[in-house]
Amino acid sequence: MSLSGLLKGCGERERAFQEILRSFLPEPKQFYTASGHKAFSKEYQLRAPAAQALERRDVAFVGTAFTNLAEVMVARAVERGKRAVLSFPLAFKGLELATEKLGSAEVVKQQLKDFFTASVLKVERFVKGGESIEKILPACYYLSKLEQLSGLYQDVWPKNIPAYLKAREQRELVTDLERLCGVFNHVFIQSGLAGGKSRAVFRPSLGRLSDELGGAGVSFYLDGTLYYMKTSQTYGYRWREIAQAVSGYLLYLLDCGQARPAHALGELRVERLAFYQARFGEIEYLDLSRLDSLAIETAAQNLKAFFTK
């Protein structure tokens, strides 16, 4: 079962998992924002309003596409680790699944593969300093469609896969993404939060157990902080989102205690967890050094016992 499944489920095992986290979750007052506004409060100002009357799948797509765009914008800003953002493993998985489903339609399959390669190359040019964010939107749009396919049961896939993947971008979604990217650029890039000397790791593995649970949803690691992208137009303290991030950190700590850790951060330290509220340009930080070390250790060991039953 996935980490999100454990957090949403109602069975006995899921409730036991949730209880471990509820006993440890930080309170809203333990978070602070980069802007100085009270975390999770009405002090936030809407800076990138969502497109009107979007279908549920479009809302999810915007979240996926924006996360990809945010990652490549950070990759462009930093000096080290740029190429790691270009692997697009979930998009590649979606491409493999799509071409497998198309069977003997070799011409169409090759077209989809060629478009994948061209899209990655266009993103690479952006990361190296060429192109503009507007120019790579179609490329990220296509890669994000493939990424979404990788996470769907095939019985709910579009009936005509080539038509879905090759369809022109929806104007309202592109406009939405442009607004979100503009705010992100101001908050992360122009401010210098992500800069040349920054250490960045994209979609970092937090260890073997975290990977087995489908990952903790981390977008990127930047200078000691694990960032989670959020594109909802509502705000507030949501315990499942907090629990997902906290459980990912606890699983990372358990992995660090292994003889051969499998996480992707190496010697880099995790000092904070952060939620970036993309429509408000707000970053909600949790300083891990402010948490009770004994409570952290107890929660980590309780999780270890839970997964070894």
XYZ file of C-alpha atoms in Angstrom:
309
model
C 0.000 0.000 0.000
C 1.164 3.542 -0.708
C 1.914 6.164 1.913
C -1.107 8.192 0.806
C -3.242 5.039 1.023
C -2.153 4.486 4.620
C -3.046 8.081 5.448
C -6.476 7.960 3.790
C -7.549 4.415 4.640
C -10.074 3.431 7.292
C -8.962 -0.122 8.034
C -7.387 -1.268 11.289
C -3.843 -1.167 9.915
C -4.329 2.266 8.375
C -5.773 3.666 11.607
C -2.809 2.294 13.558
C -0.424 4.044 11.163
C -2.354 7.303 11.413
C -2.347 7.142 15.215
C 1.453 6.942 15.282
C 1.650 10.138 13.264
C -1.173 11.984 15.039
C 0.665 11.552 18.338
C 3.696 13.323 16.876
C 2.374 15.878 14.379
C 3.621 19.443 14.915
C 1.009 22.067 15.745
C 0.210 24.951 13.377
C 2.006 27.418 15.666
C 5.275 25.537 15.104
C 5.275 26.583 11.441
C 6.416 29.970 10.182
C 6.454 31.621 6.759
C 9.161 33.283 4.703
C 6.942 36.364 4.339
C 6.343 36.807 8.057
C 2.623 36.109 7.713
C 1.059 33.739 10.208
C 1.222 30.207 8.785
C -2.063 28.792 7.413
C -3.836 32.111 8.014
C -6.080 34.622 6.278
C -3.073 36.919 6.011
C -2.206 35.179 2.728
C -2.961 37.090 -0.478
C -4.055 35.268 -3.630
C -1.459 35.972 -6.337
C -2.205 33.297 -8.940
C -5.962 32.614 -9.015
C -6.965 29.276 -10.496
C -8.670 29.060 -13.864
C -12.438 28.936 -13.492
C -14.552 25.768 -13.669
C -11.701 23.305 -14.101
C -12.529 19.612 -14.071
C -10.971 17.513 -11.337
C -8.473 15.900 -13.717
C -7.384 19.343 -14.930
C -6.748 20.486 -11.366
C -4.562 17.419 -10.800
C -2.780 18.019 -14.102
C -1.922 21.610 -13.182
C -0.351 20.318 -9.964
C 1.778 17.809 -11.865
C 2.822 20.253 -14.580
C 3.633 23.054 -12.158
C 5.816 20.764 -10.058
C 7.802 19.845 -13.178
C 8.144 23.506 -14.158
C 9.201 24.540 -10.653
C 11.887 21.870 -10.624
C 13.395 22.922 -13.955
C 13.350 26.582 -12.861
C 15.366 25.661 -9.774
C 17.690 23.515 -11.907
C 18.346 26.494 -14.174
C 19.253 28.661 -11.168
C 21.740 26.300 -9.504
C 25.219 25.347 -10.717
C 25.309 21.713 -9.593
C 22.888 18.858 -10.157
C 21.202 20.343 -13.230
C 21.107 17.172 -15.306
C 19.325 15.143 -12.651
C 16.102 17.058 -13.335
C 16.101 15.878 -16.959
C 15.502 12.172 -16.329
C 11.687 12.530 -16.040
C 11.346 8.903 -14.810
C 7.570 9.014 -14.361
C 7.027 10.566 -17.794
C 9.263 7.881 -19.293
C 7.266 5.205 -17.467
C 4.072 6.721 -18.899
C 5.607 6.637 -22.377
C 6.537 2.968 -21.984
C 3.031 2.083 -20.825
C 1.436 4.078 -23.648
C 3.571 2.501 -26.384
C 2.984 -0.952 -24.926
C -0.769 -0.369 -25.010
C -0.593 0.766 -28.658
C 0.639 -2.673 -29.715
C 1.660 -2.818 -33.379
C 1.030 0.857 -34.217
C 4.742 1.430 -34.810
C 4.492 4.776 -36.594
C 2.404 6.351 -33.850
C 4.610 4.823 -31.155
C 7.698 6.324 -32.766
C 6.011 9.728 -32.995
C 5.317 9.677 -29.260
C 8.917 8.640 -28.535
C 10.305 11.362 -30.796
C 8.143 13.990 -29.135
C 9.363 12.784 -25.729
C 12.992 13.155 -26.811
C 12.368 16.579 -28.359
C 10.556 17.745 -25.217
C 13.401 16.685 -22.934
C 15.936 18.418 -25.208
C 13.905 21.633 -25.114
C 13.790 21.509 -21.315
C 17.537 20.848 -21.278
C 18.148 24.026 -23.291
C 16.100 25.968 -20.748
C 18.018 24.488 -17.825
C 21.308 25.470 -19.485
C 20.159 29.072 -19.801
C 18.538 29.172 -23.220
C 14.830 29.372 -24.045
C 12.237 31.062 -21.825
C 9.770 29.422 -19.478
C 6.958 30.241 -21.928
C 8.825 28.429 -24.718
C 9.129 25.187 -22.767
C 5.535 25.085 -21.529
C 4.380 22.807 -24.400
C 7.264 20.424 -23.684
C 6.501 20.247 -19.955
C 2.809 19.957 -20.794
C 3.462 16.798 -22.838
C 5.842 15.307 -20.263
C 3.299 15.973 -17.523
C 0.565 14.197 -19.491
C 2.817 11.157 -19.716
C 3.588 11.394 -16.003
C -0.115 11.404 -15.194
C -0.640 8.273 -17.297
C 2.047 6.498 -15.264
C -0.044 6.893 -12.115
C -3.449 5.905 -13.502
C -5.050 2.499 -13.696
C -5.213 1.673 -17.389
C -8.970 1.115 -17.280
C -9.405 4.876 -16.736
C -6.937 5.936 -19.448
C -8.199 8.064 -22.361
C -9.703 5.862 -25.068
C -7.570 7.448 -27.789
C -4.093 7.747 -26.270
C -2.328 9.361 -29.279
C -5.079 11.969 -29.645
C -4.885 12.749 -25.923
C -1.106 13.105 -25.913
C -0.873 15.086 -29.155
C -3.799 17.424 -28.488
C -2.986 21.134 -28.306
C -2.557 22.637 -24.875
C -5.690 24.025 -23.236
C -5.286 27.792 -23.216
C -6.755 28.258 -19.739
C -4.364 25.675 -18.281
C -1.359 27.297 -19.968
C -2.401 30.697 -18.611
C -2.779 29.170 -15.151
C 0.700 27.647 -15.335
C 2.203 30.923 -16.558
C 0.759 32.727 -13.524
C 2.057 30.080 -11.135
C 5.517 30.178 -12.724
C 5.621 33.968 -12.478
C 4.975 33.864 -8.736
C 7.454 31.005 -8.235
C 10.129 32.896 -10.153
C 9.690 35.879 -7.843
C 9.698 33.823 -4.624
C 12.500 31.368 -5.405
C 14.649 32.720 -8.240
C 14.618 36.525 -8.165
C 14.865 36.484 -4.369
C 18.011 34.349 -4.531
C 16.465 31.542 -2.481
C 17.645 29.194 -5.242
C 20.995 30.432 -6.527
C 24.267 29.369 -8.079
C 25.800 27.872 -4.933
C 22.618 26.149 -3.778
C 22.583 22.382 -3.295
C 19.541 20.875 -4.982
C 18.277 17.300 -5.331
C 15.131 16.685 -7.384
C 12.445 14.168 -6.349
C 14.876 12.727 -3.802
C 14.443 9.204 -2.542
C 14.095 9.233 1.243
C 15.122 5.612 1.543
C 14.165 2.093 0.626
C 10.993 1.898 2.712
C 9.792 5.286 1.487
C 10.315 4.129 -2.104
C 8.375 0.923 -1.455
C 5.478 3.096 -0.272
C 5.524 5.168 -3.458
C 7.574 8.042 -2.040
C 6.640 10.922 0.233
C 5.809 13.417 -2.517
C 8.895 15.611 -2.082
C 9.406 17.940 -5.050
C 12.991 18.898 -4.330
C 15.625 19.353 -1.653
C 17.180 22.817 -1.544
C 19.824 23.926 0.947
C 18.676 21.835 3.885
C 14.949 21.966 3.169
C 12.569 19.403 1.683
C 9.965 21.279 -0.386
C 6.434 20.113 -1.181
C 4.533 21.953 -3.936
C 0.843 22.767 -3.326
C -1.393 24.354 -5.985
C -4.734 24.452 -4.167
C -6.521 27.786 -3.912
C -7.536 26.979 -0.352
C -5.135 27.130 2.553
C -5.026 25.858 6.096
C -3.484 23.186 8.272
C -4.300 19.816 6.664
C -3.195 16.978 8.850
C -2.745 14.449 6.017
C -0.393 16.765 4.103
C 1.606 17.422 7.270
C 1.569 13.711 8.122
C 2.852 12.739 4.677
C 5.809 15.103 4.975
C 6.570 14.138 8.568
C 6.321 10.405 7.854
C 8.696 10.858 4.911
C 11.194 12.515 7.230
C 10.844 9.735 9.814
C 11.377 7.086 7.135
C 14.452 9.023 6.005
C 15.810 8.937 9.582
C 15.230 5.189 9.756
C 17.084 4.780 6.469
C 19.996 6.860 7.786
C 20.340 4.316 10.585
C 20.852 1.438 8.157
C 24.303 -0.006 7.471
C 23.880 0.947 3.810
C 21.441 3.864 3.515
C 19.483 4.013 0.247
C 18.321 7.639 0.365
C 19.517 10.081 -2.295
C 20.781 12.922 -0.100
C 24.192 11.538 0.796
C 25.873 13.803 3.351
C 23.334 16.609 2.876
C 21.369 17.382 6.026
C 17.610 17.815 6.296
C 16.941 20.768 8.580
C 13.444 21.888 7.558
C 10.259 20.726 5.886
C 8.403 23.283 3.773
C 5.123 23.597 1.911
C 5.093 26.053 -0.967
C 1.571 27.402 -1.454
C 1.943 28.243 -5.122
C -1.159 30.392 -5.581
C -0.198 32.615 -2.665
C 3.583 32.624 -3.034
C 3.889 31.570 0.601
C 6.392 29.099 2.044
C 5.377 27.386 5.294
C 8.468 26.152 7.120
C 8.869 23.626 9.911
C 12.270 23.879 11.597
C 13.087 20.312 12.628
C 15.571 21.448 15.280
C 12.640 22.917 17.220
C 10.963 19.529 17.584
C 11.517 17.367 20.634
C 14.331 14.929 19.772
C 12.932 12.205 22.045
C 9.510 12.509 20.387
C 11.145 12.201 16.967
C 13.044 9.083 18.006
C 9.946 7.526 19.579
C 7.822 8.165 16.479
C 10.538 6.778 14.196
C 10.857 3.602 16.261
C 7.072 3.205 16.367
C 7.028 3.390 12.566
C 9.831 0.854 12.392
C 7.864 -1.527 14.602
C 4.741 -0.938 12.505
C 6.475 -1.940 9.267
C 8.272 -4.949 10.753
C 5.120 -6.602 12.116
